[in-house]
Each structure stands twice: as C-alpha cells, then as structure tokens.
C-alpha cells in the first residue's frame, strides 16, 4: 500500500509518454542529475586513489614516527631511548639513523648533485620500511642484511643523475669543520632503490650506521630513530604517547606532520572538486524545478478536479513534491551506477599513462570509498528533494475554480 499522492505522482510520470516536450524535459532533468552525480563519483574516486597511492609510497620510504632532538644534534643515549619507545604497545619496531646532507659525484662522469645520506642499521630499518621490496638492482656482494663497509644504496633517479649503477663507484663529499677542505670518500653502489616517490628517489642514499658514525665523527651516536607502529592512522596518537615518555629535549613527530603540506593540498583539492562538481547537481535541480512547473501548467485541470474531490492543498503539493523526488532519485541512482562503472574501468584497465616525475604515479589511481559514495548520494538526494519544494508550494496556491475553468 502506497500513499495516494505517491501513486498519482507515478501515474503522472508514466503519462508523459503522450507529450513529447514534457517527456523530453523529464529526460533532461534525469540526465543532468545522472551526469552530475557520476562526474562527482568518478572525481572523488580518482582523488581518493591519489591520496591512498601517495600515502602508501610515503610510508614505503618514511616511517610512521620519527624521534629526534629538538636542537637537531646527535644523541649517544639512543639505545635507551629506543628501549623506551619499544615499551609502547602500538610500536612494532624501531631503528636508529643518522641524517646528513652532502654532494655525490659519479666516478666515471663529471656530473654531481646534492644527496641526503641516511646511515641506518639495515636489518632494523628493513623491519620498519621493508626496504628489500623496493630494491630494483643490486650488486652481487649485497646480501640484503647489511649494506657493508664503504657501500651505499642509491635512489634510482639519483643514480641516473650521476650515471651510476649497482657495482659502480661514486664520490661522496661533505663540508669539513670550520670551513676546511671538504671531506671526500669513495663508495661502491651496493643497490638501487625505487620507492615510487620522485622526491625521495632523486635525493636519498643509504649507508651503514657504523659507517655513518665513522664518516661524521659521531661514534656510538644517532640523530634520530624511525618508529613503525601497528596502525599508521593512529600514528599521531602514538607519537603523543611517546612524547610524554621520552620528554624534552626529544621530539616524536608523526608522518602526517612531516608530509602535512602534500596531504593538506590533496585534501583541499578533493573538497574543492566536490564543491565545484556539486554545482552540476544544482543545475540538475533547476531542471527539476522547471520540469515540475511545466507539469503544473499541463495538469492544472486535474489539480482543480482533485481539489473538488476533497484533496487538501497539502496533499496536492505532495503529489508534485513526490514527482520531483522520484525524478531526482532515478537520476541519483543512475549517476552512482554510471560513476561506479566508469571508476571500475579506470581502476582495472590501464587506460591513462601519467608522467611519474610530475604525479608520483605512472597510472591513474582509483579508490572507491563507500563513505564518499554515500556522501554523494545523500547530497544529491537532499538537493533534488529541496528542488521539489518550490513547485509544490506554487501548485498548492492554485485556485481550484480557476484551474477547472481555464484548465
């Protein structure tokens, strides 16, 4: 059993087959809603895909939490700090490191460029970042457990810039103390690593922690500790807990804070795209309004007859409100189906190729998130529902006698 007003609204919708112009306006209203909703679904799926893909690449080369001194100096008590960190139930592993900047030059070429050296305990760092999965080319002497003496792992793009590969030798240069002649060291490239993040692959190099302590004259010291947790979404909370435990002068910083600019930009883009494409649904709503106003003119005689039969103004208004609601609901459902279908095609078929150095990824990433789909459906439903209020109000003001006389 359905309300009589809803039944009449469905009858009006079916009866439009007799009038081509009114049927055309109905199709335009449904089609515009469908296109607006589908465009919004596809855009949000692509934006969510970019967010997820970039996040996974960031966490592939950057730990969930980094512990350093506030003044940036090295600290010799890093083992005791590491033990304190591991007492937190959310922490899976921790790895000390030394972070320094320098210049790298290929031995067989004159090209040189800046490099960020990260001296690590490879076994511990691999447990944090799973570096072994990112190794693309390795020298025969690299055993995947320890980088080795005077050996270095280079980012793939950095290796290209100095024309070096696994097994080749490179020169590392660092500024000397008090403006002295820069220190120069010869290293062998043990392996090449590719994280998928161009900024990292074009600037980062890994050496052994023991080698870094000798190189930078800080024996038995580290400049920071990488921390891997059981859930990257709660890294901020865990960082706050660690901060209370280790206290000043140490600072625990979550990955979200370290990549704040990039993540904020992606979030803002997603919000702006939702607002901009949401305007298409508003255009569809205006089509629904004009469609219902046209229907009210065409059905003015029937409106007068319904009033004479005892229908209240509110009941007649509900007929046209339901009419707009059905049109909007059909457009929303079709739009979501079309949007999901196109998103699935983009996700599972490699249609578009992207320049990795610009977009961080080499193909169009797509992630269909149920909350995004629900938000689009709810927004479209509310907009189309509101669109039916004004025509319904105008119909309720129609005088029944005038409607019968001139209808």
mmCIF file of C-alpha atoms in Angstrom:
data_model
loop_
_atom_site.group_PDB
_atom_site.id
_atom_site.type_symbol
_atom_site.label_atom_id
_atom_site.label_comp_id
_atom_site.label_asym_id
_atom_site.label_seq_id
_atom_site.Cartn_x
_atom_site.Cartn_y
_atom_site.Cartn_z
ATOM 1 C CA UNK A 1 0.000 0.000 0.000
ATOM 2 C CA UNK A 2 1.435 3.371 -1.046
ATOM 3 C CA UNK A 3 0.183 6.887 -0.274
ATOM 4 C CA UNK A 4 -2.363 8.074 -2.857
ATOM 5 C CA UNK A 5 -0.249 11.168 -3.554
ATOM 6 C CA UNK A 6 2.745 8.985 -4.429
ATOM 7 C CA UNK A 7 0.557 6.794 -6.651
ATOM 8 C CA UNK A 8 -0.699 9.840 -8.583
ATOM 9 C CA UNK A 9 2.878 11.149 -8.923
ATOM 10 C CA UNK A 10 3.956 7.867 -10.530
ATOM 11 C CA UNK A 11 0.924 7.961 -12.848
ATOM 12 C CA UNK A 12 1.856 11.485 -13.948
ATOM 13 C CA UNK A 13 5.403 10.322 -14.620
ATOM 14 C CA UNK A 14 4.209 7.451 -16.816
ATOM 15 C CA UNK A 15 1.574 9.579 -18.580
ATOM 16 C CA UNK A 16 4.237 11.907 -20.003
ATOM 17 C CA UNK A 17 4.826 9.474 -22.858
ATOM 18 C CA UNK A 18 1.878 11.160 -24.593
ATOM 19 C CA UNK A 19 3.557 14.565 -24.595
ATOM 20 C CA UNK A 20 6.994 14.610 -26.270
ATOM 21 C CA UNK A 21 8.036 18.017 -24.922
ATOM 22 C CA UNK A 22 7.224 17.205 -21.298
ATOM 23 C CA UNK A 23 8.877 13.801 -21.701
ATOM 24 C CA UNK A 24 11.995 15.496 -23.093
ATOM 25 C CA UNK A 25 12.208 17.858 -20.122
ATOM 26 C CA UNK A 26 11.903 14.880 -17.778
ATOM 27 C CA UNK A 27 14.769 13.090 -19.544
ATOM 28 C CA UNK A 28 16.874 16.260 -19.397
ATOM 29 C CA UNK A 29 16.236 16.575 -15.650
ATOM 30 C CA UNK A 30 17.120 12.913 -15.040
ATOM 31 C CA UNK A 31 20.112 13.039 -17.421
ATOM 32 C CA UNK A 32 21.622 16.162 -15.895
ATOM 33 C CA UNK A 33 21.321 14.660 -12.418
ATOM 34 C CA UNK A 34 22.898 11.425 -13.685
ATOM 35 C CA UNK A 35 25.848 13.245 -15.264
ATOM 36 C CA UNK A 36 26.428 15.432 -12.211
ATOM 37 C CA UNK A 37 26.376 12.523 -9.771
ATOM 38 C CA UNK A 38 28.529 10.263 -11.965
ATOM 39 C CA UNK A 39 31.116 13.026 -12.528
ATOM 40 C CA UNK A 40 31.299 13.573 -8.786
ATOM 41 C CA UNK A 41 31.671 9.835 -8.051
ATOM 42 C CA UNK A 42 34.451 9.420 -10.645
ATOM 43 C CA UNK A 43 36.343 12.523 -9.484
ATOM 44 C CA UNK A 44 36.218 11.556 -5.810
ATOM 45 C CA UNK A 45 37.347 8.012 -6.682
ATOM 46 C CA UNK A 46 40.378 9.371 -8.557
ATOM 47 C CA UNK A 47 41.228 11.892 -5.820
ATOM 48 C CA UNK A 48 40.932 9.169 -3.147
ATOM 49 C CA UNK A 49 43.129 6.930 -5.300
ATOM 50 C CA UNK A 50 45.804 9.611 -5.458
ATOM 51 C CA UNK A 51 45.641 10.076 -1.683
ATOM 52 C CA UNK A 52 45.937 6.348 -0.964
ATOM 53 C CA UNK A 53 48.687 5.786 -3.518
ATOM 54 C CA UNK A 54 50.814 8.713 -2.387
ATOM 55 C CA UNK A 55 50.291 7.767 1.255
ATOM 56 C CA UNK A 56 51.474 4.204 0.615
ATOM 57 C CA UNK A 57 54.538 5.500 -1.236
ATOM 58 C CA UNK A 58 55.351 7.961 1.541
ATOM 59 C CA UNK A 59 55.082 5.217 4.160
ATOM 60 C CA UNK A 60 57.233 2.979 1.957
ATOM 61 C CA UNK A 61 60.253 5.236 2.490
ATOM 62 C CA UNK A 62 59.253 7.224 5.584
ATOM 63 C CA UNK A 63 58.488 5.722 8.985
ATOM 64 C CA UNK A 64 55.220 6.256 10.875
ATOM 65 C CA UNK A 65 57.016 8.258 13.595
ATOM 66 C CA UNK A 66 60.453 9.889 13.783
ATOM 67 C CA UNK A 67 62.113 10.716 17.107
ATOM 68 C CA UNK A 68 64.809 13.429 17.045
ATOM 69 C CA UNK A 69 66.303 16.053 19.313
ATOM 70 C CA UNK A 70 64.664 19.475 19.145
ATOM 71 C CA UNK A 71 68.048 21.140 18.514
ATOM 72 C CA UNK A 72 68.861 18.684 15.691
ATOM 73 C CA UNK A 73 72.013 17.405 17.413
ATOM 74 C CA UNK A 74 73.027 13.773 17.680
ATOM 75 C CA UNK A 75 72.497 11.807 20.889
ATOM 76 C CA UNK A 76 74.527 8.967 22.364
ATOM 77 C CA UNK A 77 71.751 7.563 24.541
ATOM 78 C CA UNK A 78 69.751 6.428 21.504
ATOM 79 C CA UNK A 79 69.755 2.796 22.689
ATOM 80 C CA UNK A 80 67.976 3.687 25.945
ATOM 81 C CA UNK A 81 65.544 5.922 24.019
ATOM 82 C CA UNK A 82 64.907 3.057 21.597
ATOM 83 C CA UNK A 83 64.144 0.716 24.508
ATOM 84 C CA UNK A 84 61.682 3.246 25.965
ATOM 85 C CA UNK A 85 59.964 3.552 22.606
ATOM 86 C CA UNK A 86 59.566 -0.223 22.278
ATOM 87 C CA UNK A 87 57.658 -0.406 25.568
ATOM 88 C CA UNK A 88 54.670 1.233 23.852
ATOM 89 C CA UNK A 89 52.185 -1.478 22.842
ATOM 90 C CA UNK A 90 51.496 0.190 19.468
ATOM 91 C CA UNK A 91 55.177 0.112 18.424
ATOM 92 C CA UNK A 92 56.268 -2.825 16.257
ATOM 93 C CA UNK A 93 59.888 -1.867 15.607
ATOM 94 C CA UNK A 94 62.379 0.998 15.908
ATOM 95 C CA UNK A 95 65.551 1.823 14.008
ATOM 96 C CA UNK A 96 68.232 4.454 14.802
ATOM 97 C CA UNK A 97 69.683 6.536 11.965
ATOM 98 C CA UNK A 98 71.992 9.415 11.091
ATOM 99 C CA UNK A 99 70.747 12.082 8.680
ATOM 100 C CA UNK A 100 73.251 14.301 6.835
ATOM 101 C CA UNK A 101 73.499 16.267 3.589
ATOM 102 C CA UNK A 102 76.328 16.186 1.077
ATOM 103 C CA UNK A 103 77.273 16.030 -2.598
ATOM 104 C CA UNK A 104 77.635 12.930 -4.756
ATOM 105 C CA UNK A 105 79.608 12.584 -7.986
ATOM 106 C CA UNK A 106 79.956 9.676 -10.343
ATOM 107 C CA UNK A 107 83.498 8.333 -10.589
ATOM 108 C CA UNK A 108 83.272 7.906 -14.349
ATOM 109 C CA UNK A 109 81.447 11.191 -15.007
ATOM 110 C CA UNK A 110 81.845 14.840 -14.085
ATOM 111 C CA UNK A 111 78.207 15.232 -13.064
ATOM 112 C CA UNK A 112 77.460 15.859 -9.387
ATOM 113 C CA UNK A 113 74.358 16.634 -7.362
ATOM 114 C CA UNK A 114 73.124 17.020 -3.798
ATOM 115 C CA UNK A 115 72.381 13.950 -1.713
ATOM 116 C CA UNK A 116 70.704 13.250 1.601
ATOM 117 C CA UNK A 117 72.604 10.493 3.359
ATOM 118 C CA UNK A 118 70.742 8.286 5.801
ATOM 119 C CA UNK A 119 73.006 5.979 7.793
ATOM 120 C CA UNK A 120 70.953 3.027 9.033
ATOM 121 C CA UNK A 121 71.073 -0.397 10.610
ATOM 122 C CA UNK A 122 69.744 -2.163 7.505
ATOM 123 C CA UNK A 123 68.176 -5.098 9.360
ATOM 124 C CA UNK A 124 66.244 -2.792 11.714
ATOM 125 C CA UNK A 125 65.337 -0.250 9.005
ATOM 126 C CA UNK A 126 64.121 -3.038 6.769
ATOM 127 C CA UNK A 127 61.763 -4.124 9.545
ATOM 128 C CA UNK A 128 60.435 -0.555 9.673
ATOM 129 C CA UNK A 129 60.224 0.330 5.967
ATOM 130 C CA UNK A 130 60.554 -3.035 4.186
ATOM 131 C CA UNK A 131 63.346 -1.660 2.003
ATOM 132 C CA UNK A 132 64.176 -5.042 0.463
ATOM 133 C CA UNK A 133 60.932 -4.958 -1.569
ATOM 134 C CA UNK A 134 61.974 -1.636 -3.096
ATOM 135 C CA UNK A 135 65.411 -2.798 -4.272
ATOM 136 C CA UNK A 136 65.399 -2.866 -8.090
ATOM 137 C CA UNK A 137 69.066 -3.614 -8.920
ATOM 138 C CA UNK A 138 71.735 -4.930 -6.537
ATOM 139 C CA UNK A 139 75.426 -5.770 -6.682
ATOM 140 C CA UNK A 140 76.475 -9.415 -6.275
ATOM 141 C CA UNK A 141 78.066 -8.609 -2.912
ATOM 142 C CA UNK A 142 74.870 -7.188 -1.393
ATOM 143 C CA UNK A 143 73.421 -9.826 0.955
ATOM 144 C CA UNK A 144 70.197 -7.959 1.854
ATOM 145 C CA UNK A 145 71.151 -7.994 5.565
ATOM 146 C CA UNK A 146 73.867 -5.381 5.858
ATOM 147 C CA UNK A 147 74.830 -2.600 3.465
ATOM 148 C CA UNK A 148 78.515 -3.167 4.082
ATOM 149 C CA UNK A 149 81.668 -1.109 4.503
ATOM 150 C CA UNK A 150 82.036 1.821 2.100
ATOM 151 C CA UNK A 151 78.874 0.725 0.307
ATOM 152 C CA UNK A 152 75.796 2.813 -0.493
ATOM 153 C CA UNK A 153 72.226 2.239 -1.679
ATOM 154 C CA UNK A 154 71.106 4.987 -4.064
ATOM 155 C CA UNK A 155 67.679 6.135 -5.158
ATOM 156 C CA UNK A 156 67.083 5.111 -8.780
ATOM 157 C CA UNK A 157 66.657 8.680 -10.052
ATOM 158 C CA UNK A 158 69.711 9.883 -8.119
ATOM 159 C CA UNK A 159 71.793 7.102 -9.677
ATOM 160 C CA UNK A 160 70.667 8.210 -13.145
ATOM 161 C CA UNK A 161 71.701 11.804 -12.459
ATOM 162 C CA UNK A 162 75.296 10.750 -11.654
ATOM 163 C CA UNK A 163 75.369 7.984 -14.271
ATOM 164 C CA UNK A 164 75.932 5.167 -11.762
ATOM 165 C CA UNK A 165 74.506 1.705 -11.257
ATOM 166 C CA UNK A 166 74.986 -1.227 -8.888
ATOM 167 C CA UNK A 167 78.672 -2.145 -8.681
ATOM 168 C CA UNK A 168 79.905 1.298 -9.798
ATOM 169 C CA UNK A 169 81.899 3.649 -7.573
ATOM 170 C CA UNK A 170 80.864 7.161 -6.565
ATOM 171 C CA UNK A 171 82.445 10.005 -4.599
ATOM 172 C CA UNK A 172 80.690 11.439 -1.515
ATOM 173 C CA UNK A 173 81.682 14.933 -0.387
ATOM 174 C CA UNK A 174 80.832 16.618 2.903
ATOM 175 C CA UNK A 175 81.794 20.037 4.267
ATOM 176 C CA UNK A 176 84.702 19.987 6.695
ATOM 177 C CA UNK A 177 84.579 21.616 10.118
ATOM 178 C CA UNK A 178 85.286 25.349 10.406
ATOM 179 C CA UNK A 179 85.406 25.874 6.644
ATOM 180 C CA UNK A 180 88.182 23.373 5.984
ATOM 181 C CA UNK A 181 88.613 21.463 2.751
ATOM 182 C CA UNK A 182 85.567 19.239 2.103
ATOM 183 C CA UNK A 183 85.912 15.583 3.030
ATOM 184 C CA UNK A 184 85.735 13.131 0.129
ATOM 185 C CA UNK A 185 85.069 9.402 0.320
ATOM 186 C CA UNK A 186 84.833 6.699 -2.324
ATOM 187 C CA UNK A 187 81.799 4.378 -2.052
ATOM 188 C CA UNK A 188 80.563 1.425 -4.077
ATOM 189 C CA UNK A 189 76.917 1.344 -5.113
ATOM 190 C CA UNK A 190 75.524 -1.788 -3.452
ATOM 191 C CA UNK A 191 71.961 -1.458 -4.810
ATOM 192 C CA UNK A 192 69.387 0.859 -6.347
ATOM 193 C CA UNK A 193 66.089 1.536 -4.639
ATOM 194 C CA UNK A 194 62.824 2.797 -6.116
ATOM 195 C CA UNK A 195 60.125 3.965 -3.714
ATOM 196 C CA UNK A 196 57.826 5.479 -6.338
ATOM 197 C CA UNK A 197 58.227 8.950 -4.801
ATOM 198 C CA UNK A 198 60.357 11.006 -7.168
ATOM 199 C CA UNK A 199 61.492 13.432 -4.445
ATOM 200 C CA UNK A 200 62.956 10.574 -2.417
ATOM 201 C CA UNK A 201 64.367 8.575 -5.340
ATOM 202 C CA UNK A 202 66.181 11.621 -6.694
ATOM 203 C CA UNK A 203 67.903 12.665 -3.459
ATOM 204 C CA UNK A 204 68.233 9.820 -0.940
ATOM 205 C CA UNK A 205 71.093 7.406 -0.292
ATOM 206 C CA UNK A 206 71.544 4.784 2.456
ATOM 207 C CA UNK A 207 74.815 3.729 4.092
ATOM 208 C CA UNK A 208 75.534 1.506 7.091
ATOM 209 C CA UNK A 209 75.041 3.070 10.539
ATOM 210 C CA UNK A 210 78.533 2.093 11.712
ATOM 211 C CA UNK A 211 79.970 3.636 8.558
ATOM 212 C CA UNK A 212 77.991 6.834 9.155
ATOM 213 C CA UNK A 213 79.227 7.126 12.730
ATOM 214 C CA UNK A 214 82.810 6.961 11.446
ATOM 215 C CA UNK A 215 82.164 9.233 8.489
ATOM 216 C CA UNK A 216 80.577 12.021 10.523
ATOM 217 C CA UNK A 217 82.767 11.561 13.611
ATOM 218 C CA UNK A 218 79.882 10.798 15.988
ATOM 219 C CA UNK A 219 80.798 7.376 17.448
ATOM 220 C CA UNK A 220 78.020 5.448 19.191
ATOM 221 C CA UNK A 221 75.504 8.207 18.391
ATOM 222 C CA UNK A 222 72.455 8.777 16.166
ATOM 223 C CA UNK A 223 70.476 11.805 15.013
ATOM 224 C CA UNK A 224 67.082 10.105 15.134
ATOM 225 C CA UNK A 225 65.029 6.941 15.482
ATOM 226 C CA UNK A 226 62.473 5.632 12.984
ATOM 227 C CA UNK A 227 59.416 4.044 14.589
ATOM 228 C CA UNK A 228 56.934 1.672 12.925
ATOM 229 C CA UNK A 229 53.502 1.235 14.556
ATOM 230 C CA UNK A 230 50.727 -1.303 14.102
ATOM 231 C CA UNK A 231 48.405 1.316 12.554
ATOM 232 C CA UNK A 232 49.505 4.385 10.590
ATOM 233 C CA UNK A 233 46.092 6.023 11.171
ATOM 234 C CA UNK A 234 46.819 6.229 14.917
ATOM 235 C CA UNK A 235 50.439 7.393 14.489
ATOM 236 C CA UNK A 236 49.603 10.889 15.770
ATOM 237 C CA UNK A 237 48.134 9.462 18.985
ATOM 238 C CA UNK A 238 51.090 7.111 19.437
ATOM 239 C CA UNK A 239 53.528 9.989 18.825
ATOM 240 C CA UNK A 240 51.825 11.926 21.625
ATOM 241 C CA UNK A 241 52.213 8.954 23.974
ATOM 242 C CA UNK A 242 55.902 8.586 23.077
ATOM 243 C CA UNK A 243 56.468 12.307 23.570
ATOM 244 C CA UNK A 244 55.263 12.039 27.163
ATOM 245 C CA UNK A 245 57.548 9.074 27.747
ATOM 246 C CA UNK A 246 60.791 10.437 26.260
ATOM 247 C CA UNK A 247 60.102 14.153 27.070
ATOM 248 C CA UNK A 248 62.445 17.100 26.426
ATOM 249 C CA UNK A 249 64.788 17.546 24.531
ATOM 250 C CA UNK A 250 63.410 14.810 22.286
ATOM 251 C CA UNK A 251 60.500 15.171 19.913
ATOM 252 C CA UNK A 252 58.244 12.460 18.437
ATOM 253 C CA UNK A 253 56.807 13.515 15.073
ATOM 254 C CA UNK A 254 54.165 11.521 13.145
ATOM 255 C CA UNK A 255 54.311 11.013 9.376
ATOM 256 C CA UNK A 256 51.190 13.158 8.938
ATOM 257 C CA UNK A 257 53.053 16.178 10.337
ATOM 258 C CA UNK A 258 56.114 15.540 8.154
ATOM 259 C CA UNK A 259 54.003 15.353 4.972
ATOM 260 C CA UNK A 260 51.450 17.925 6.081
ATOM 261 C CA UNK A 261 51.743 20.237 3.061
ATOM 262 C CA UNK A 262 51.239 17.493 0.478
ATOM 263 C CA UNK A 263 48.389 15.784 2.346
ATOM 264 C CA UNK A 264 46.659 19.126 3.054
ATOM 265 C CA UNK A 265 46.881 20.066 -0.629
ATOM 266 C CA UNK A 266 45.319 16.750 -1.681
ATOM 267 C CA UNK A 267 42.544 17.109 0.893
ATOM 268 C CA UNK A 268 41.794 20.679 -0.207
ATOM 269 C CA UNK A 269 41.685 19.616 -3.863
ATOM 270 C CA UNK A 270 39.215 16.862 -3.035
ATOM 271 C CA UNK A 271 36.943 19.267 -1.140
ATOM 272 C CA UNK A 272 37.078 21.880 -3.910
ATOM 273 C CA UNK A 273 36.315 19.306 -6.600
ATOM 274 C CA UNK A 274 33.318 18.130 -4.558
ATOM 275 C CA UNK A 275 32.015 21.704 -4.318
ATOM 276 C CA UNK A 276 32.652 22.567 -7.989
ATOM 277 C CA UNK A 277 31.117 19.380 -9.376
ATOM 278 C CA UNK A 278 28.290 19.682 -6.860
ATOM 279 C CA UNK A 279 27.202 22.752 -8.839
ATOM 280 C CA UNK A 280 26.298 20.396 -11.701
ATOM 281 C CA UNK A 281 23.755 18.776 -9.402
ATOM 282 C CA UNK A 282 22.375 22.256 -8.616
ATOM 283 C CA UNK A 283 21.923 22.805 -12.355
ATOM 284 C CA UNK A 284 20.061 19.498 -12.474
ATOM 285 C CA UNK A 285 17.905 20.698 -9.586
ATOM 286 C CA UNK A 286 16.909 23.783 -11.590
ATOM 287 C CA UNK A 287 15.876 21.460 -14.430
ATOM 288 C CA UNK A 288 13.692 19.539 -11.995
ATOM 289 C CA UNK A 289 12.072 22.800 -10.847
ATOM 290 C CA UNK A 290 11.285 23.920 -14.400
ATOM 291 C CA UNK A 291 10.016 20.420 -15.227
ATOM 292 C CA UNK A 292 7.580 20.429 -12.302
ATOM 293 C CA UNK A 293 6.376 23.951 -13.066
ATOM 294 C CA UNK A 294 5.657 22.854 -16.630
ATOM 295 C CA UNK A 295 3.779 19.819 -15.321
ATOM 296 C CA UNK A 296 1.695 22.027 -13.004
ATOM 297 C CA UNK A 297 0.566 24.083 -16.003
ATOM 298 C CA UNK A 298 -0.271 20.971 -18.014
ATOM 299 C CA UNK A 299 -2.165 19.380 -15.120
ATOM 300 C CA UNK A 300 -3.990 22.458 -13.880
ATOM 301 C CA UNK A 301 -7.420 20.994 -14.757
ATOM 302 C CA UNK A 302 -6.621 17.753 -12.929
ATOM 303 C CA UNK A 303 -5.443 19.813 -9.942
ATOM 304 C CA UNK A 304 -8.793 21.599 -9.843
ATOM 305 C CA UNK A 305 -10.668 18.293 -10.056
ATOM 306 C CA UNK A 306 -8.609 16.846 -7.194
ATOM 307 C CA UNK A 307 -9.441 19.911 -5.077
ATOM 308 C CA UNK A 308 -13.125 19.474 -5.847
ATOM 309 C CA UNK A 309 -12.872 15.806 -4.823
ATOM 310 C CA UNK A 310 -11.621 16.803 -1.383
ATOM 311 C CA UNK A 311 -7.826 16.779 -1.747
ATOM 312 C CA UNK A 312 -6.242 19.335 0.535
ATOM 313 C CA UNK A 313 -3.660 21.827 -0.734
ATOM 314 C CA UNK A 314 -1.017 19.938 1.213
ATOM 315 C CA UNK A 315 -1.952 16.654 -0.466
ATOM 316 C CA UNK A 316 -1.781 18.230 -3.931
ATOM 317 C CA UNK A 317 1.580 19.780 -3.068
ATOM 318 C CA UNK A 318 2.821 16.335 -2.005
ATOM 319 C CA UNK A 319 1.957 14.922 -5.454
ATOM 320 C CA UNK A 320 4.367 17.312 -7.147
ATOM 321 C CA UNK A 321 6.915 17.002 -4.382
ATOM 322 C CA UNK A 322 6.947 13.214 -4.849
ATOM 323 C CA UNK A 323 7.215 13.743 -8.611
ATOM 324 C CA UNK A 324 10.416 15.774 -8.180
ATOM 325 C CA UNK A 325 11.686 13.300 -5.611
ATOM 326 C CA UNK A 326 11.256 10.346 -7.995
ATOM 327 C CA UNK A 327 12.985 12.183 -10.860
ATOM 328 C CA UNK A 328 15.902 13.150 -8.595
ATOM 329 C CA UNK A 329 16.123 9.659 -7.108
ATOM 330 C CA UNK A 330 16.234 7.999 -10.527
ATOM 331 C CA UNK A 331 18.968 10.408 -11.666
ATOM 332 C CA UNK A 332 20.965 9.835 -8.486
ATOM 333 C CA UNK A 333 20.795 6.033 -8.729
ATOM 334 C CA UNK A 334 21.725 6.053 -12.419
ATOM 335 C CA UNK A 335 24.550 8.507 -11.711
ATOM 336 C CA UNK A 336 26.030 6.350 -8.965
ATOM 337 C CA UNK A 337 25.791 3.218 -11.133
ATOM 338 C CA UNK A 338 27.426 5.010 -14.086
ATOM 339 C CA UNK A 339 30.103 6.567 -11.858
ATOM 340 C CA UNK A 340 30.981 3.234 -10.243
ATOM 341 C CA UNK A 341 31.102 1.510 -13.645
ATOM 342 C CA UNK A 342 33.483 4.115 -15.124
ATOM 343 C CA UNK A 343 35.601 4.081 -11.942
ATOM 344 C CA UNK A 344 35.878 0.290 -12.139
ATOM 345 C CA UNK A 345 37.000 0.502 -15.783
ATOM 346 C CA UNK A 346 39.645 3.113 -14.897
ATOM 347 C CA UNK A 347 40.800 1.010 -11.940
ATOM 348 C CA UNK A 348 41.171 -2.366 -13.621
ATOM 349 C CA UNK A 349 42.197 -1.259 -17.130
ATOM 350 C CA UNK A 350 45.392 0.704 -17.653
ATOM 351 C CA UNK A 351 43.888 3.355 -19.919
ATOM 352 C CA UNK A 352 45.780 6.521 -18.959
ATOM 353 C CA UNK A 353 49.551 6.849 -18.530
ATOM 354 C CA UNK A 354 50.899 9.626 -16.300
ATOM 355 C CA UNK A 355 54.412 11.143 -16.095
ATOM 356 C CA UNK A 356 55.703 9.740 -12.810
ATOM 357 C CA UNK A 357 58.054 12.650 -12.128
ATOM 358 C CA UNK A 358 55.071 15.008 -12.042
ATOM 359 C CA UNK A 359 52.280 12.952 -10.440
ATOM 360 C CA UNK A 360 54.298 10.472 -8.280
ATOM 361 C CA UNK A 361 52.426 7.642 -10.024
ATOM 362 C CA UNK A 362 52.633 6.174 -13.542
ATOM 363 C CA UNK A 363 48.955 5.270 -13.958
ATOM 364 C CA UNK A 364 45.634 6.745 -12.902
ATOM 365 C CA UNK A 365 44.886 5.532 -9.346
ATOM 366 C CA UNK A 366 41.268 4.872 -8.386
ATOM 367 C CA UNK A 367 39.892 4.068 -4.935
ATOM 368 C CA UNK A 368 36.155 3.583 -4.442
ATOM 369 C CA UNK A 369 35.402 4.565 -0.840
ATOM 370 C CA UNK A 370 31.885 3.741 0.434
ATOM 371 C CA UNK A 371 31.704 6.873 2.596
ATOM 372 C CA UNK A 372 32.393 9.055 -0.459
ATOM 373 C CA UNK A 373 29.642 7.311 -2.445
ATOM 374 C CA UNK A 374 27.228 7.685 0.478
ATOM 375 C CA UNK A 375 28.089 11.394 0.786
ATOM 376 C CA UNK A 376 27.455 11.975 -2.930
ATOM 377 C CA UNK A 377 24.154 10.075 -2.838
ATOM 378 C CA UNK A 378 22.976 11.930 0.272
ATOM 379 C CA UNK A 379 23.960 15.342 -1.130
ATOM 380 C CA UNK A 380 22.237 14.684 -4.460
ATOM 381 C CA UNK A 381 19.125 13.382 -2.708
ATOM 382 C CA UNK A 382 18.888 16.434 -0.447
ATOM 383 C CA UNK A 383 19.424 18.894 -3.338
ATOM 384 C CA UNK A 384 16.810 17.235 -5.560
ATOM 385 C CA UNK A 385 14.389 16.961 -2.643
ATOM 386 C CA UNK A 386 14.705 20.683 -1.928
ATOM 387 C CA UNK A 387 14.170 21.375 -5.655
ATOM 388 C CA UNK A 388 10.670 19.915 -5.439
ATOM 389 C CA UNK A 389 9.548 22.186 -2.593
ATOM 390 C CA UNK A 390 9.043 25.410 -4.574
ATOM 391 C CA UNK A 391 6.935 23.902 -7.411
ATOM 392 C CA UNK A 392 4.875 22.013 -4.838
ATOM 393 C CA UNK A 393 4.278 25.262 -2.930
ATOM 394 C CA UNK A 394 3.218 27.072 -6.112
ATOM 395 C CA UNK A 395 0.767 24.292 -7.002
ATOM 396 C CA UNK A 396 -0.803 24.454 -3.535
ATOM 397 C CA UNK A 397 -1.668 28.147 -4.162
ATOM 398 C CA UNK A 398 -3.608 27.359 -7.363
ATOM 399 C CA UNK A 399 -7.316 28.250 -7.136
ATOM 400 C CA UNK A 400 -9.375 25.110 -7.953
ATOM 401 C CA UNK A 401 -12.206 27.007 -9.710
ATOM 402 C CA UNK A 402 -9.825 28.904 -11.940
ATOM 403 C CA UNK A 403 -7.955 25.668 -12.660
ATOM 404 C CA UNK A 404 -11.146 23.887 -13.805
ATOM 405 C CA UNK A 405 -12.412 26.899 -15.779
ATOM 406 C CA UNK A 406 -9.194 27.640 -17.699
ATOM 407 C CA UNK A 407 -7.503 24.236 -17.450
#
